[in-house]
mmCIF file of C-alpha atoms in Angstrom:
data_model
loop_
_atom_site.group_PDB
_atom_site.id
_atom_site.type_symbol
_atom_site.label_atom_id
_atom_site.label_comp_id
_atom_site.label_asym_id
_atom_site.label_seq_id
_atom_site.Cartn_x
_atom_site.Cartn_y
_atom_site.Cartn_z
ATOM 1 C CA MET G 889 -7.035 -6.495 -53.705
ATOM 2 C CA GLU G 890 -4.546 -9.019 -52.339
ATOM 3 C CA VAL G 891 -4.385 -8.379 -48.577
ATOM 4 C CA ILE G 892 -7.025 -7.163 -46.115
ATOM 5 C CA CYS G 893 -5.688 -5.967 -42.775
ATOM 6 C CA ARG G 894 -8.413 -6.114 -40.116
ATOM 7 C CA ASP G 895 -9.276 -6.797 -36.486
ATOM 8 C CA ARG G 896 -10.973 -10.009 -35.338
ATOM 9 C CA ALA G 897 -14.581 -8.796 -35.596
ATOM 10 C CA GLY G 898 -16.783 -11.282 -37.439
ATOM 11 C CA ALA G 899 -18.401 -8.540 -39.525
ATOM 12 C CA CYS G 900 -14.992 -7.493 -40.856
ATOM 13 C CA ALA G 901 -14.179 -11.094 -41.779
ATOM 14 C CA LEU G 902 -17.520 -11.514 -43.567
ATOM 15 C CA GLY G 903 -17.140 -8.222 -45.417
ATOM 16 C CA GLY G 904 -13.679 -9.220 -46.555
ATOM 17 C CA ARG G 905 -14.825 -12.623 -47.842
ATOM 18 C CA GLU G 906 -17.749 -11.121 -49.734
ATOM 19 C CA GLY G 907 -15.926 -8.096 -51.107
ATOM 20 C CA ALA G 908 -12.584 -9.674 -51.960
ATOM 21 C CA PRO G 909 -12.867 -13.478 -51.655
ATOM 22 C CA ASP G 910 -9.389 -14.069 -53.072
ATOM 23 C CA ALA G 911 -7.623 -11.647 -50.723
ATOM 24 C CA GLN G 912 -5.596 -12.845 -47.769
ATOM 25 C CA GLN G 913 -6.941 -11.599 -44.442
ATOM 26 C CA VAL G 914 -4.353 -10.657 -41.835
ATOM 27 C CA ALA G 915 -4.461 -9.178 -38.332
ATOM 28 C CA ASP G 916 -2.847 -5.796 -37.922
ATOM 29 C CA ARG G 917 -0.045 -5.341 -35.424
ATOM 30 C CA TRP G 918 -1.883 -2.855 -33.206
ATOM 31 C CA HIS G 919 -4.804 -5.228 -32.591
ATOM 32 C CA MET G 920 -2.511 -8.181 -31.886
ATOM 33 C CA TRP G 921 -0.568 -6.119 -29.372
ATOM 34 C CA ASP G 922 -3.776 -4.831 -27.771
ATOM 35 C CA ASP G 923 -5.151 -8.375 -27.482
ATOM 36 C CA LEU G 924 -1.883 -9.391 -25.857
ATOM 37 C CA ARG G 925 -2.276 -6.527 -23.361
ATOM 38 C CA GLU G 926 -5.665 -7.889 -22.344
ATOM 39 C CA TYR G 927 -4.267 -11.347 -21.619
ATOM 40 C CA ALA G 928 -1.216 -9.877 -19.900
ATOM 41 C CA ASP G 929 -3.561 -7.896 -17.626
ATOM 42 C CA LYS G 930 -5.375 -11.089 -16.662
ATOM 43 C CA THR G 931 -2.161 -13.001 -16.004
ATOM 44 C CA VAL G 932 -0.636 -10.258 -13.880
ATOM 45 C CA ALA G 933 -3.861 -9.920 -11.898
ATOM 46 C CA ALA G 934 -3.982 -13.683 -11.326
ATOM 47 C CA HIS G 935 -0.424 -13.748 -9.965
ATOM 48 C CA HIS G 936 -0.340 -10.362 -8.231
ATOM 49 C CA ARG G 937 -0.703 -12.172 -4.922
ATOM 50 C CA CYS G 938 2.843 -13.552 -5.343
ATOM 51 C CA VAL G 939 4.151 -10.000 -5.565
ATOM 52 C CA LYS G 940 2.166 -8.897 -2.502
ATOM 53 C CA GLU G 941 3.451 -11.852 -0.484
ATOM 54 C CA HIS G 942 7.020 -10.959 -1.441
ATOM 55 C CA TYR G 943 6.585 -7.413 -0.164
ATOM 56 C CA VAL G 944 4.898 -8.693 3.008
ATOM 57 C CA ALA G 945 7.953 -10.871 3.618
ATOM 58 C CA LEU G 946 10.242 -7.856 3.123
ATOM 59 C CA ALA G 947 8.145 -5.882 5.595
ATOM 60 C CA GLN G 948 8.376 -8.683 8.158
ATOM 61 C CA VAL G 949 12.159 -8.747 7.860
ATOM 62 C CA ALA G 950 12.254 -4.970 8.297
ATOM 63 C CA GLU G 951 9.982 -5.199 11.315
ATOM 64 C CA GLU G 952 12.213 -7.795 12.963
ATOM 65 C CA GLN G 953 15.093 -5.351 12.782
ATOM 66 C CA ALA G 954 13.166 -2.885 14.920
ATOM 67 C CA PRO G 955 10.172 -4.827 16.272
ATOM 68 C CA ASN G 956 8.774 -2.615 18.993
ATOM 69 C CA PRO G 957 8.262 0.717 17.209
ATOM 70 C CA GLY G 958 7.421 -1.051 13.990
ATOM 71 C CA GLN G 959 4.695 -3.103 15.625
ATOM 72 C CA VAL G 960 3.235 -0.045 17.314
ATOM 73 C CA ALA G 961 3.225 1.929 14.072
ATOM 74 C CA GLU G 962 1.613 -0.939 12.195
ATOM 75 C CA GLN G 963 -1.047 -1.336 14.875
ATOM 76 C CA THR G 964 -1.714 2.394 14.753
ATOM 77 C CA THR G 965 -2.261 2.181 11.007
ATOM 78 C CA ILE G 966 -4.647 -0.760 11.400
ATOM 79 C CA ASP G 967 -6.568 0.961 14.195
ATOM 80 C CA HIS G 968 -7.122 3.975 11.975
ATOM 81 C CA ALA G 969 -8.085 1.768 9.054
ATOM 82 C CA GLU G 970 -10.684 -0.058 11.166
ATOM 83 C CA ASN G 971 -12.634 3.165 11.451
ATOM 84 C CA ARG G 972 -12.602 3.900 7.757
ATOM 85 C CA ALA G 973 -15.715 3.658 5.661
ATOM 86 C CA ARG G 974 -14.303 0.865 3.524
ATOM 87 C CA VAL G 975 -14.097 -1.535 6.455
ATOM 88 C CA VAL G 976 -17.536 -0.536 7.710
ATOM 89 C CA LYS G 977 -18.905 -1.171 4.235
ATOM 90 C CA ALA G 978 -17.165 -4.553 4.054
ATOM 91 C CA ARG G 979 -18.749 -5.619 7.340
ATOM 92 C CA GLU G 980 -22.206 -4.559 6.157
ATOM 93 C CA ARG G 981 -21.834 -6.320 2.814
ATOM 94 C CA TYR G 982 -20.766 -9.511 4.558
ATOM 95 C CA ARG G 983 -23.839 -9.359 6.811
ATOM 96 C CA GLN G 984 -26.161 -8.767 3.833
ATOM 97 C CA VAL G 985 -24.689 -11.529 1.676
ATOM 98 C CA GLN G 986 -24.700 -14.065 4.505
ATOM 99 C CA ALA G 987 -28.303 -13.207 5.393
ATOM 100 C CA LEU G 988 -29.488 -13.761 1.810
ATOM 101 C CA LYS G 989 -27.404 -16.914 1.556
ATOM 102 C CA ALA G 990 -29.110 -18.244 4.713
ATOM 103 C CA GLU G 991 -32.451 -17.668 2.970
ATOM 104 C CA GLY G 992 -31.317 -20.080 0.282
ATOM 105 C CA LYS G 993 -30.804 -17.516 -2.456
ATOM 106 C CA SER G 994 -28.331 -18.217 -5.253
ATOM 107 C CA HIS G 995 -25.267 -16.125 -6.001
ATOM 108 C CA ALA G 996 -27.011 -14.721 -9.077
ATOM 109 C CA ALA G 997 -30.023 -13.653 -7.003
ATOM 110 C CA ILE G 998 -27.796 -12.052 -4.354
ATOM 111 C CA GLN G 999 -25.872 -10.274 -7.090
ATOM 112 C CA ARG G 1000 -29.049 -8.791 -8.537
ATOM 113 C CA GLU G 1001 -30.547 -7.796 -5.183
ATOM 114 C CA LEU G 1002 -27.417 -6.121 -3.770
ATOM 115 C CA ARG G 1003 -26.102 -4.942 -7.156
ATOM 116 C CA LEU G 1004 -22.691 -6.474 -6.574
ATOM 117 C CA ALA G 1005 -20.198 -7.968 -8.999
ATOM 118 C CA PRO G 1006 -20.172 -11.803 -9.217
ATOM 119 C CA MET G 1007 -16.630 -11.986 -7.816
ATOM 120 C CA THR G 1008 -17.624 -9.823 -4.850
ATOM 121 C CA VAL G 1009 -20.613 -12.034 -4.038
ATOM 122 C CA ARG G 1010 -18.441 -15.162 -4.168
ATOM 123 C CA LYS G 1011 -15.858 -13.604 -1.865
ATOM 124 C CA TYR G 1012 -18.367 -12.579 0.790
ATOM 125 C CA SER G 1013 -20.339 -15.799 0.468
ATOM 126 C CA ARG G 1014 -17.337 -18.090 0.910
ATOM 127 C CA ALA G 1015 -15.766 -16.152 3.794
ATOM 128 C CA GLU G 1016 -16.076 -18.099 7.052
ATOM 129 C CA SER G 1017 -16.206 -14.986 9.227
ATOM 130 C CA VAL G 1018 -16.479 -11.220 8.978
ATOM 131 C CA ASP G 1019 -12.905 -10.967 10.321
ATOM 132 C CA GLU G 1020 -11.688 -12.857 7.269
ATOM 133 C CA VAL G 1021 -13.347 -10.289 5.020
ATOM 134 C CA VAL G 1022 -11.953 -7.348 6.966
ATOM 135 C CA ALA G 1023 -8.476 -8.876 7.016
ATOM 136 C CA GLY G 1024 -8.655 -9.263 3.251
ATOM 137 C CA THR G 1025 -9.757 -5.661 2.987
ATOM 138 C CA LEU G 1026 -6.871 -4.402 5.084
ATOM 139 C CA THR G 1027 -4.176 -6.638 3.571
ATOM 140 C CA GLY G 1028 -2.378 -4.731 0.889
ATOM 141 C CA TRP G 1029 -4.641 -1.726 1.411
ATOM 142 C CA PRO G 1030 -2.437 1.112 0.247
ATOM 143 C CA SER G 1031 -1.796 3.976 2.634
ATOM 144 C CA MET G 1032 -1.365 7.503 1.317
ATOM 145 C CA LEU G 1033 1.972 7.464 3.123
ATOM 146 C CA ASP G 1034 3.369 4.388 1.347
ATOM 147 C CA ASP G 1035 5.259 6.298 -1.337
ATOM 148 C CA TYR G 1036 6.759 8.670 1.242
ATOM 149 C CA LYS G 1037 7.778 6.229 3.986
ATOM 150 C CA PRO G 1038 11.325 5.729 2.627
ATOM 151 C CA HIS G 1039 11.886 9.512 2.786
ATOM 152 C CA LEU G 1040 10.397 9.757 6.289
ATOM 153 C CA HIS G 1041 12.486 6.863 7.609
ATOM 154 C CA GLU G 1042 15.680 8.153 6.052
ATOM 155 C CA ARG G 1043 15.186 11.667 7.447
ATOM 156 C CA TRP G 1044 14.138 10.359 10.866
ATOM 157 C CA ASN G 1045 17.188 8.134 11.158
ATOM 158 C CA SER G 1046 19.432 10.996 10.026
ATOM 159 C CA GLY G 1047 18.329 12.975 13.103
ATOM 160 C CA CYS G 1048 15.271 14.945 11.983
ATOM 161 C CA ALA G 1049 12.535 14.205 14.540
ATOM 162 C CA ASN G 1050 10.546 17.353 13.780
ATOM 163 C CA ILE G 1051 7.307 15.870 12.468
ATOM 164 C CA GLN G 1052 5.998 19.228 11.265
ATOM 165 C CA GLN G 1053 9.122 19.672 9.172
ATOM 166 C CA LEU G 1054 8.818 16.149 7.758
ATOM 167 C CA HIS G 1055 5.169 16.788 6.917
ATOM 168 C CA ARG G 1056 6.188 19.916 5.004
ATOM 169 C CA GLU G 1057 8.871 17.997 3.132
ATOM 170 C CA ILE G 1058 6.648 15.203 1.875
ATOM 171 C CA THR G 1059 3.865 17.696 1.098
ATOM 172 C CA ALA G 1060 6.348 19.391 -1.228
ATOM 173 C CA LEU G 1061 6.908 15.958 -2.814
ATOM 174 C CA GLY G 1062 3.198 15.476 -3.499
ATOM 175 C CA PHE G 1063 1.711 14.102 -0.256
ATOM 176 C CA ARG G 1064 -1.888 15.276 0.203
ATOM 177 C CA GLY G 1065 -2.592 13.962 3.693
ATOM 178 C CA SER G 1066 -2.805 15.781 6.998
ATOM 179 C CA TYR G 1067 -0.190 16.449 9.639
ATOM 180 C CA GLY G 1068 -2.140 14.114 11.940
ATOM 181 C CA THR G 1069 -1.572 11.193 9.565
ATOM 182 C CA VAL G 1070 2.172 11.756 9.587
ATOM 183 C CA TYR G 1071 2.229 12.263 13.366
ATOM 184 C CA ALA G 1072 0.266 9.053 14.023
ATOM 185 C CA TYR G 1073 2.765 7.111 11.907
ATOM 186 C CA LEU G 1074 5.984 8.615 13.304
ATOM 187 C CA ALA G 1075 5.040 9.068 16.971
ATOM 188 C CA PRO G 1076 5.856 5.428 17.898
ATOM 189 C CA PHE G 1077 9.419 5.965 16.690
ATOM 190 C CA LYS G 1078 10.192 8.705 19.221
ATOM 191 C CA GLY G 1079 13.341 7.908 21.139
ATOM 192 C CA SER G 1080 14.412 5.179 18.707
ATOM 193 C CA ALA G 1081 15.343 4.579 15.096
ATOM 194 C CA ALA G 1082 12.745 3.903 12.451
ATOM 195 C CA PRO G 1083 12.924 0.486 10.771
ATOM 196 C CA PRO G 1084 13.867 0.276 7.102
ATOM 197 C CA ALA G 1085 10.856 1.341 5.041
ATOM 198 C CA VAL G 1086 9.426 -1.145 2.573
ATOM 199 C CA PRO G 1087 7.460 0.453 -0.288
ATOM 200 C CA ALA G 1088 4.007 -0.781 -1.191
ATOM 201 C CA PRO G 1089 3.879 -3.510 -3.859
ATOM 202 C CA PRO G 1090 3.506 -2.096 -7.372
ATOM 203 C CA LYS G 1091 -0.008 -2.097 -8.802
ATOM 204 C CA ALA G 1092 -0.947 -4.735 -11.371
ATOM 205 C CA ARG G 1093 -1.432 -2.153 -14.130
ATOM 206 C CA HIS G 1094 2.089 -0.813 -13.554
ATOM 207 C CA ILE G 1095 3.571 -4.321 -13.758
ATOM 208 C CA THR G 1096 1.713 -4.965 -17.023
ATOM 209 C CA SER G 1097 3.017 -1.697 -18.439
ATOM 210 C CA TRP G 1098 6.623 -2.526 -17.485
ATOM 211 C CA ILE G 1099 6.388 -6.013 -18.989
ATOM 212 C CA ARG G 1100 4.991 -4.742 -22.301
ATOM 213 C CA ARG G 1101 7.397 -1.849 -22.806
ATOM 214 C CA ARG G 1102 10.830 -1.950 -24.376
ATOM 215 C CA PRO G 1103 13.481 -2.409 -21.663
ATOM 216 C CA ASP G 1104 15.331 0.694 -22.842
ATOM 217 C CA ASN G 1105 12.139 2.739 -22.357
ATOM 218 C CA LEU G 1106 12.033 1.939 -18.638
ATOM 219 C CA GLY G 1107 13.636 4.250 -16.109
ATOM 220 C CA PRO G 1108 16.190 2.889 -13.595
ATOM 221 C CA ASP G 1109 13.586 2.705 -10.818
ATOM 222 C CA GLU G 1110 11.101 0.893 -13.080
ATOM 223 C CA GLN G 1111 13.775 -1.561 -14.180
ATOM 224 C CA ARG G 1112 14.674 -2.290 -10.556
ATOM 225 C CA LYS G 1113 11.051 -2.832 -9.545
ATOM 226 C CA LEU G 1114 10.347 -5.051 -12.559
ATOM 227 C CA LYS G 1115 13.409 -7.169 -11.808
ATOM 228 C CA GLU G 1116 12.189 -7.638 -8.232
ATOM 229 C CA VAL G 1117 8.682 -8.549 -9.400
ATOM 230 C CA LEU G 1118 9.933 -11.130 -11.912
ATOM 231 C CA ALA G 1119 12.187 -12.670 -9.271
ATOM 232 C CA ALA G 1120 9.244 -12.895 -6.859
ATOM 233 C CA CYS G 1121 6.950 -14.754 -9.292
ATOM 234 C CA PRO G 1122 8.242 -17.265 -11.873
ATOM 235 C CA HIS G 1123 4.897 -17.116 -13.720
ATOM 236 C CA LEU G 1124 5.358 -13.406 -14.385
ATOM 237 C CA GLY G 1125 8.947 -14.105 -15.352
ATOM 238 C CA ALA G 1126 7.697 -16.583 -17.960
ATOM 239 C CA LEU G 1127 5.076 -14.084 -19.167
ATOM 240 C CA HIS G 1128 7.781 -11.446 -19.589
ATOM 241 C CA GLY G 1129 9.872 -13.843 -21.664
ATOM 242 C CA HIS G 1130 6.958 -14.830 -23.916
ATOM 243 C CA ILE G 1131 5.929 -11.218 -24.528
ATOM 244 C CA LYS G 1132 9.510 -10.210 -25.298
ATOM 245 C CA THR G 1133 9.821 -13.057 -27.803
ATOM 246 C CA PHE G 1134 6.494 -12.240 -29.446
ATOM 247 C CA ALA G 1135 7.361 -8.538 -29.670
ATOM 248 C CA GLU G 1136 10.610 -9.390 -31.448
ATOM 249 C CA MET G 1137 8.783 -11.702 -33.852
ATOM 250 C CA MET G 1138 6.143 -9.099 -34.619
ATOM 251 C CA THR G 1139 8.417 -6.095 -35.109
ATOM 252 C CA ASP G 1140 11.025 -8.048 -37.091
ATOM 253 C CA ARG G 1141 8.405 -10.035 -39.075
ATOM 254 C CA GLN G 1142 9.673 -13.414 -37.921
ATOM 255 C CA GLY G 1143 6.429 -15.315 -38.347
ATOM 256 C CA HIS G 1144 8.315 -18.578 -38.855
ATOM 257 C CA ARG G 1145 9.058 -18.578 -35.096
ATOM 258 C CA LEU G 1146 5.380 -18.664 -34.145
ATOM 259 C CA ASP G 1147 5.076 -22.457 -33.908
ATOM 260 C CA ALA G 1148 8.051 -22.652 -31.539
ATOM 261 C CA LEU G 1149 6.572 -19.933 -29.350
ATOM 262 C CA ASP G 1150 3.197 -21.680 -29.316
ATOM 263 C CA ARG G 1151 4.812 -24.842 -27.934
ATOM 264 C CA ARG G 1152 6.447 -22.826 -25.137
ATOM 265 C CA CYS G 1153 3.197 -21.166 -23.976
ATOM 266 C CA PRO G 1154 0.893 -23.462 -21.958
ATOM 267 C CA GLY G 1155 -2.810 -23.188 -22.797
#
C-alpha cells in the first residue's frame, strides 16, 4: 500500500502508521472542502455585521426619499415587534442575568443556572441597559414581509392600493402571514407613494453557500446579491478570493501553489 486517503482523525492516522508505515497519508478532497466550509462559516458570521450595516444604509437612503410614510411604517413594525414574545423573553433574560451578576456569580455559574449559551450570557451581562438588549434583538430581526416588500411597493406605486388584493398576490407567492400584517405595513402609505423597498440582508449561511459554489452555478439574482455583499465587506471579498484560488488548486491538482496561498492568508 503506497497511499492512504483519510480524514484528520487521530485514530485514522495511528491506524495508517501501524498498518502501512511506509504509505503516504493524504487528506481527501471532500474533507478538505468540508473543513474549509467550517472556517468560511465562522468568517462570514464574524463579518456579517458589515453586510447588515450596508443594508441599513440602503434603507436609510430609501427612507429619506419618502420620509413620512416610511417612518410611520417602520414605527408600526417596531411597535408590533415590541409585543412579540422574543422581546419579552429578551427583557426577562436581561433581568435574570443582571440579578445573578449582582450576586457575584460568574458567567459559567449563570450559564449553568439559566441554561444559556456562553455567548448569550456575555451579551446580556455586558449590556448597559435593557433597551440595548431589545435594540439588538430588533435590529436585523427579519419580518415575514421582507421578501415581499419589493412586490408590494412596486404594485402600490403602480396604482394598486387594494390591500386585500395585494395580500392575495403575495400569498400566491408564498407569504404565510395575515391580512392584518399587510394592512399594518401598507396603511401609512395611503395617499402617497411607497418608498423604494430594500430587501433584508442575506443570511450568513446563504452568503457562505454563494462563496463556496462555482460562479456558473449561481443564478443571476444570487450573483447580484453576492457581488453586493463582497463590495460591502472587503474581508468577505478576500475570503471569496482565497476560496476560489484554493478550489482551483484542489480541482486542478496544483499543490505547488499552496505556499503562495499560505502567504496571502493571514493567520
